[in-house]
């Protein structure tokens, strides 16, 4: 008896909207079937079945019977039966989740082959060699995927046979050779599973379905979902589809194509194909593919039909489609379609051009761009003025440039990346197993594979530069070296790659930020029309301020003054901290006043007419001194080697100071406004520098808009005192300068208590800026310095936290932000409320901040466009639909 | 024109209820006047006038005129005029705030004396010597208090004169001598102020009033208010009262008395007096006083009148009164009364006896006890079994025993106290300037002064042991040594004092905790009937558990398991942390399991039938290893002195481990449940030990009530995982033991995010316990280790925070607790909600927790009685009225 639930859907039962039930692939196969495109018949097992399998560890009741029913119906429709010795049906069994996870899960092709079916296939095709090749491919794939036999064993057998037969290429093997190979493969299966290869196609089918279910939970799929924040409980569907063969001779072919260029967005069909091949050969990049245009020459009628179908699909989906097709002995089959992944530049161009053509609206265009992906447009490029000598060129598979040390395997890439090194992962070709190394790398370089190869697709999704198919590069991964035209490059050597041009260069090329395209400006302009949330930038220098302004920032939300205390100013800062008397301290403060004033003049100039929020000194003073442990060891060494007291004394004095200032938990110690209260002279100097800079510019005709921000306030009294002290200095400076400058004094809300008592704090604040970095640290009790290395990865892996709370604002922390907003506005309805933590540049967080009702977010200059777009999408109420 | 506000009140215009306007002294003088007791006439300048003086820096408009009017009315009533050469009026000018601040502010006596008035006083009293003695006293006091002339100058002049005249005692000086002294004093004033001594009594009066206002802001008064949490903006009133003289001969006297014994509470009049003296002589302990009973012999009629008045006052105030009186030439005057300060034992006895007599209700009795003061009843006493040799005996001025190093001045006491040393402040007599030293000391010992002397009164208020008037002790404070019968005791030598018996002993006497009195049990029993808030104890050992239970704890709210990881267990713990393989780790865990199980057996036994909340391991593991910096220095030294690699290697290995575990901010790092998740074997071992202990006791007929508490939860998922892991172990142990033990699994709410998301956390928690120590740390972003030394004192001084948030729960933190309660109960209406931070033993915090609606508080065993009392007072809705 079948269960009451429906688990299996024929392709003609579904639509594109059913992707949560049928998976993306199944839903789109159904949709293509529905609109009359030539899709090989089949059926889909729902994601619900997979989820029940994970909950109970077994197939749900009734599933087997439903599969059986649909299999029979398929056999009836096709007039063929699985395993039939006369005219056997062969099917593929493919995973297909709601969101594309390319290459992450398992697939079985040619299912239904056995010693009977081979006869039928040979008879039907008249091609014994093809039949045995299909058979051996099936055993190999089934053995690896379903029976979990090490794939290398099959490869070794092929190589052994080729050697024995004196064959160079796989294609040199004859039908008889392949027959022998089938036997060898069967032996491998028997030796490694303890039983004969399963010849019953029904058993093959059920085992394959279960293997696909299982592959939803394999490590690389789990990693992928973590990376792309795809929930674990969606499950995968399984598509059982009649096999068609692109490898039935020279009137057969298989290919992958996009309706537009996914790298540039240009409105031209774009793809690769191989004559006489199976689809896996194209995707895996094993053979060098032909560009789609060549098909017009080789098979003109079929090419026209394909192009017509592509046009139908694009009009139907109103978006660029990614299509797999096969031509079997002169007949075109559409095997799969989905909304195609694209680079950010392509996404923008396609959306803009589709608006122009009236295919979509401006709002849809704005909704379609993935803000995270915009980041790749803002990646640096080779400096055009740099004199570079190109070592070799590959395909420009994912734009942007990168510089890093060459590494030859993913583990090393990850390890070096975690230690802070920038690396270029260099591989013959990447596989899903390399994912963690790609995440860690600055860029990816492969010597093989096309623009639709694994490396290219994944790198584009990640927004990482990628050069692929650079076939002049000969990789010796065992010895960790590659050679190009006699030049050797070893692991650790620095190279530069440019994924926009495909260039590979030895050494570090100077990088420059890219110029945004005209579509970039156009669509962000539309976003600006839509959004209600302001976007400012975090910037500590005139350069960053200008950059942020170029990217559309409407002011500075956070200028950190401590960054101005480093570099050549450090000795002055140390003099101030270590001053033995008031004179020494005053002298240091006077010097700092001068340089800080110049800093502020530059920033105010860059942001003329826009608000500039300057945060007074925040970190603990001991951060400006050497580390206690280093000093102590140095002194111990000096003492033991009998250094004279005259040399030791100043070191010891410094150590004394460092020890006096040492703190158990500096994050929770003497910093922020606590410094302002215990060392009032520092804040007074900073306020003076700010106001002197503003007054000077005002005199010169500028329009500085000053916002002084006092950090780390926990209690209204702290802000009250510091506000009064600041106002005294401000009044002095204004009186002395003779010009009036408007200014505001506000605070960061970054301490939980401040959020809880924001109604009180608002009585003495002109604005709030939520410092969500520290607020996250304190709300969670997480020291970012410690937990990211120690236990956060484990927390993410076990899904204790849905995402890194330092990247995407956590709901609990967001509740504190909301509380702070509501309480602040209860006291002062027109209180300006911003966010200046890193979350201000995270699209998902930006949407939450919009919902909470903040006035603006502030983020690093390069994140400003993302924030503008995300803010618009927040108004439109829908997430991006571009890339998932 | 007088201002519209009224600043001055005649004594017959006020009542006892007006203490916030008239100050305590003024209100009580008015009350005594109202009920017909003989009070020297006068008037009071309101606290409002003082506050306006502080706001504007000047007398408020109209005040001077009001003073003038009342002065004239007083002169009319008395038939005497200030400065009159025939019959001059003399007045005292005394401070008087709403709360008693004994000796903290200034007083001027004999005001109105000048070269004219002296004639009238001489004429009226017929005692020229008395008149000149009054005059010189006035100049001396006015010079010191109002004109700020160093007091020693006047003392030096007296000594110079005595030497010149060959006088031994002050009383040996004749009228002529005193006349000469008056001139010498006038010269001192002229030399040190550049002007003549002000002879106009009206000017004297105004200057004195201003001096009293100013004394509200002097350092010792500010310190005192900080100590007793008296607000700064209450201000002091000023009482101008007709002088009466206890020094007009042997028919005159002055004294201080209590209606009951303030040390024991016994219902007997208790006081001291001096014949022929002014009141200051009694209070300052300069002369050795007579006990009050002697007055019955020396002045029987007056003694009866005094006792009758005392009885009237006690019946009127329904409490023990503290009274100052003066007898002037056979006429009794009541100079002052107030509710008397008392020891905790006395407070309990008085309240209990007044309930017995029907004077007050049980609720009033409960309300009258200051919970903080109860602490002194719980102070240790000399072990009765200790063989002690009493060095000398003084007065048993404040009960309890103390052991510490002798110090001879307040500054040293403070300095040594801050460095963690226990000290006994040993003085000839204390003055208000010694306050900071008394705060720092374990106990106070004086060689002079009675039970109403400064040292005695203040020590009782602080609940510190005090022995005073130990006159066998000869103090040489310059050389920092005292001598008793030839025995020398130097600064730093250890002595023991017993304030209950008055004994002083050389060396450290073993101390034992005291047995509570029967009134203690009685009144706490009443408190238990009233309170609704449960009280548990924090205890990590069977001993502490028993102690807490004795004191009335209804279970354990917090048993910290990490304390069981120290001492002789430390090597095992280190073995566990540093284990190189699973076997080593398992071995350590097995050993720990055994010792932990024994720990829990002891605790469950002590708390049989009551709930025991056990917190799983909380601190970071590196706390159990040596410090990184120490190891690094040690290794550096070994390396430089050429230590063999065999010795170095294990050190380096240890250093590696320590460095791997080092954290920037351990408070926010890998601890609490984060350890439980990353090192599941530790929590599993602990849960096993808890349950094995409970099952064993259950088998033996015991009634263990297990509550397993998981610390530092920030996200419901943490608790969810650890709950499941714990339940697995629990099920195993229960299955293996064959008995069933009820258990609960709950969590601490000590992370702000946990409070904010308590509704989610409650879905998997059987109970919450608010860890208000950590919650305060994270809500404020205050590392307790760092801020208490670095900036908290400054914050308290500047009143940025009203009190130390680690002692009394802060309002913002309390808001988080309330949020956690409300959200937790919204999910589970019957959720048990407790507090186990130190605030659980702070009376003020206990009241807040009652108001928030918690189920129980938990505190250290010795604080349990305080919490019981405070919880009852919270129900009654009023603060203690006992001691302020």
Short mmCIF file of N, CA and C in Angstrom, two decimals, chain B residues 6-15 18-31 33 40-49 63 66-67 70-71 74 92 94-97 209 213 236-241:
data_model
loop_
_atom_site.label_atom_id
_atom_site.label_comp_id
_atom_site.label_asym_id
_atom_site.label_seq_id
_atom_site.Cartn_x
_atom_site.Cartn_y
_atom_site.Cartn_z
N UNK B 6 10.49 79.72 52.64
CA UNK B 6 10.78 79.79 54.08
C UNK B 6 12.02 78.95 54.34
N UNK B 7 13.04 79.58 54.92
CA UNK B 7 14.29 78.86 55.18
C UNK B 7 14.53 78.61 56.67
N UNK B 8 13.86 79.36 57.53
CA UNK B 8 14.18 79.27 58.96
C UNK B 8 12.93 78.93 59.76
N UNK B 9 13.10 77.97 60.66
CA UNK B 9 11.96 77.50 61.47
C UNK B 9 12.33 77.58 62.95
N UNK B 10 11.45 78.18 63.75
CA UNK B 10 11.65 78.13 65.19
C UNK B 10 11.45 76.69 65.66
N UNK B 11 12.09 76.35 66.80
CA UNK B 11 11.94 74.98 67.31
C UNK B 11 10.47 74.63 67.54
N UNK B 12 9.63 75.63 67.85
CA UNK B 12 8.24 75.27 68.09
C UNK B 12 7.39 75.26 66.81
N UNK B 13 8.06 75.37 65.68
CA UNK B 13 7.33 75.30 64.40
C UNK B 13 7.38 73.92 63.75
N UNK B 14 8.29 73.06 64.21
CA UNK B 14 8.52 71.81 63.47
C UNK B 14 8.06 70.55 64.18
N UNK B 15 8.27 69.41 63.51
CA UNK B 15 7.97 68.10 64.09
C UNK B 15 9.06 67.12 63.68
N UNK B 18 9.76 66.25 59.97
CA UNK B 18 10.32 67.22 59.02
C UNK B 18 11.83 67.07 58.85
N UNK B 19 12.35 65.84 59.02
CA UNK B 19 13.82 65.72 59.05
C UNK B 19 14.48 66.06 57.71
N UNK B 20 13.76 65.91 56.60
CA UNK B 20 14.40 66.28 55.34
C UNK B 20 14.51 67.78 55.18
N UNK B 21 13.71 68.54 55.95
CA UNK B 21 13.80 70.00 55.91
C UNK B 21 14.70 70.52 57.03
N UNK B 22 14.49 69.98 58.23
CA UNK B 22 15.16 70.51 59.41
C UNK B 22 16.40 69.69 59.79
N UNK B 23 16.65 68.61 59.08
CA UNK B 23 17.70 67.69 59.50
C UNK B 23 17.19 66.88 60.68
N UNK B 24 17.88 65.80 60.98
CA UNK B 24 17.45 64.93 62.08
C UNK B 24 17.47 65.67 63.40
N UNK B 25 18.57 66.38 63.67
CA UNK B 25 18.72 67.05 64.96
C UNK B 25 17.64 68.12 65.12
N UNK B 26 17.46 68.94 64.10
CA UNK B 26 16.49 70.04 64.18
C UNK B 26 15.07 69.51 64.34
N UNK B 27 14.76 68.44 63.58
CA UNK B 27 13.41 67.89 63.65
C UNK B 27 13.14 67.33 65.04
N UNK B 28 14.15 66.68 65.61
CA UNK B 28 13.95 66.10 66.94
C UNK B 28 13.93 67.16 68.04
N UNK B 29 14.70 68.22 67.86
CA UNK B 29 14.63 69.33 68.83
C UNK B 29 13.22 69.92 68.80
N UNK B 30 12.67 70.08 67.60
CA UNK B 30 11.32 70.60 67.46
C UNK B 30 10.32 69.66 68.12
N UNK B 31 10.51 68.35 67.90
CA UNK B 31 9.59 67.36 68.45
C UNK B 31 9.64 67.38 69.99
N UNK B 33 10.52 69.84 71.82
CA UNK B 33 9.88 71.10 72.24
C UNK B 33 8.37 70.92 72.25
N UNK B 40 16.55 73.96 75.26
CA UNK B 40 16.97 75.36 75.15
C UNK B 40 16.44 75.93 73.84
N UNK B 41 15.78 77.09 73.88
CA UNK B 41 15.14 77.63 72.67
C UNK B 41 16.15 77.87 71.54
N UNK B 42 15.60 77.92 70.34
CA UNK B 42 16.46 78.17 69.19
C UNK B 42 15.67 78.03 67.91
N UNK B 43 16.38 78.03 66.79
CA UNK B 43 15.72 77.89 65.50
C UNK B 43 16.64 77.13 64.53
N UNK B 44 16.04 76.69 63.43
CA UNK B 44 16.77 75.84 62.49
C UNK B 44 16.74 76.44 61.08
N UNK B 45 17.91 76.50 60.43
CA UNK B 45 17.98 76.92 59.02
C UNK B 45 17.87 75.65 58.17
N UNK B 46 17.00 75.65 57.21
CA UNK B 46 16.63 74.41 56.52
C UNK B 46 17.73 73.86 55.60
N UNK B 47 17.62 72.59 55.31
CA UNK B 47 18.54 71.95 54.36
C UNK B 47 18.40 72.59 52.98
N UNK B 48 17.21 73.10 52.67
CA UNK B 48 17.00 73.77 51.39
C UNK B 48 17.93 74.95 51.22
N UNK B 49 18.15 75.68 52.29
CA UNK B 49 19.06 76.83 52.22
C UNK B 49 20.47 76.36 51.86
N UNK B 63 17.51 84.84 53.07
CA UNK B 63 17.92 84.01 54.21
C UNK B 63 18.46 84.87 55.36
N UNK B 66 15.74 86.47 57.24
CA UNK B 66 15.01 85.49 58.07
C UNK B 66 15.80 85.14 59.32
N UNK B 67 17.12 84.94 59.15
CA UNK B 67 17.95 84.62 60.32
C UNK B 67 17.85 85.75 61.33
N UNK B 70 14.58 85.71 63.23
CA UNK B 70 14.52 84.66 64.24
C UNK B 70 15.49 84.91 65.38
N UNK B 71 16.63 85.51 65.05
CA UNK B 71 17.58 85.84 66.12
C UNK B 71 16.93 86.83 67.08
N UNK B 74 14.39 85.18 69.20
CA UNK B 74 15.04 84.38 70.24
C UNK B 74 15.52 85.29 71.37
N UNK B 92 24.76 78.08 70.32
CA UNK B 92 25.57 77.10 69.59
C UNK B 92 25.07 77.10 68.15
N UNK B 94 25.05 74.41 65.10
CA UNK B 94 25.37 73.00 64.85
C UNK B 94 24.78 72.54 63.54
N UNK B 95 25.51 71.67 62.89
CA UNK B 95 25.00 71.03 61.67
C UNK B 95 23.93 70.01 62.05
N UNK B 96 23.17 69.58 61.08
CA UNK B 96 22.18 68.53 61.34
C UNK B 96 21.54 68.08 60.05
N UNK B 97 22.03 66.98 59.50
CA UNK B 97 21.48 66.49 58.22
C UNK B 97 20.32 65.53 58.49
N UNK B 209 27.29 80.00 60.24
CA UNK B 209 26.31 79.30 59.43
C UNK B 209 26.95 78.86 58.10
N UNK B 213 27.51 75.10 56.49
CA UNK B 213 27.17 74.74 55.10
C UNK B 213 28.38 74.11 54.41
N UNK B 236 22.69 69.94 54.62
CA UNK B 236 22.56 69.94 56.08
C UNK B 236 21.74 71.14 56.53
N UNK B 237 20.98 70.95 57.59
CA UNK B 237 20.35 72.10 58.24
C UNK B 237 21.36 72.67 59.23
N UNK B 238 21.06 73.86 59.77
CA UNK B 238 21.92 74.47 60.79
C UNK B 238 21.02 74.86 61.97
N UNK B 239 21.41 74.36 63.15
CA UNK B 239 20.62 74.65 64.35
C UNK B 239 21.30 75.72 65.18
N UNK B 240 20.58 76.81 65.45
CA UNK B 240 21.09 77.86 66.32
C UNK B 240 20.30 77.74 67.63
N UNK B 241 21.02 77.43 68.68
CA UNK B 241 20.34 77.10 69.93
C UNK B 241 21.01 77.85 71.08
#
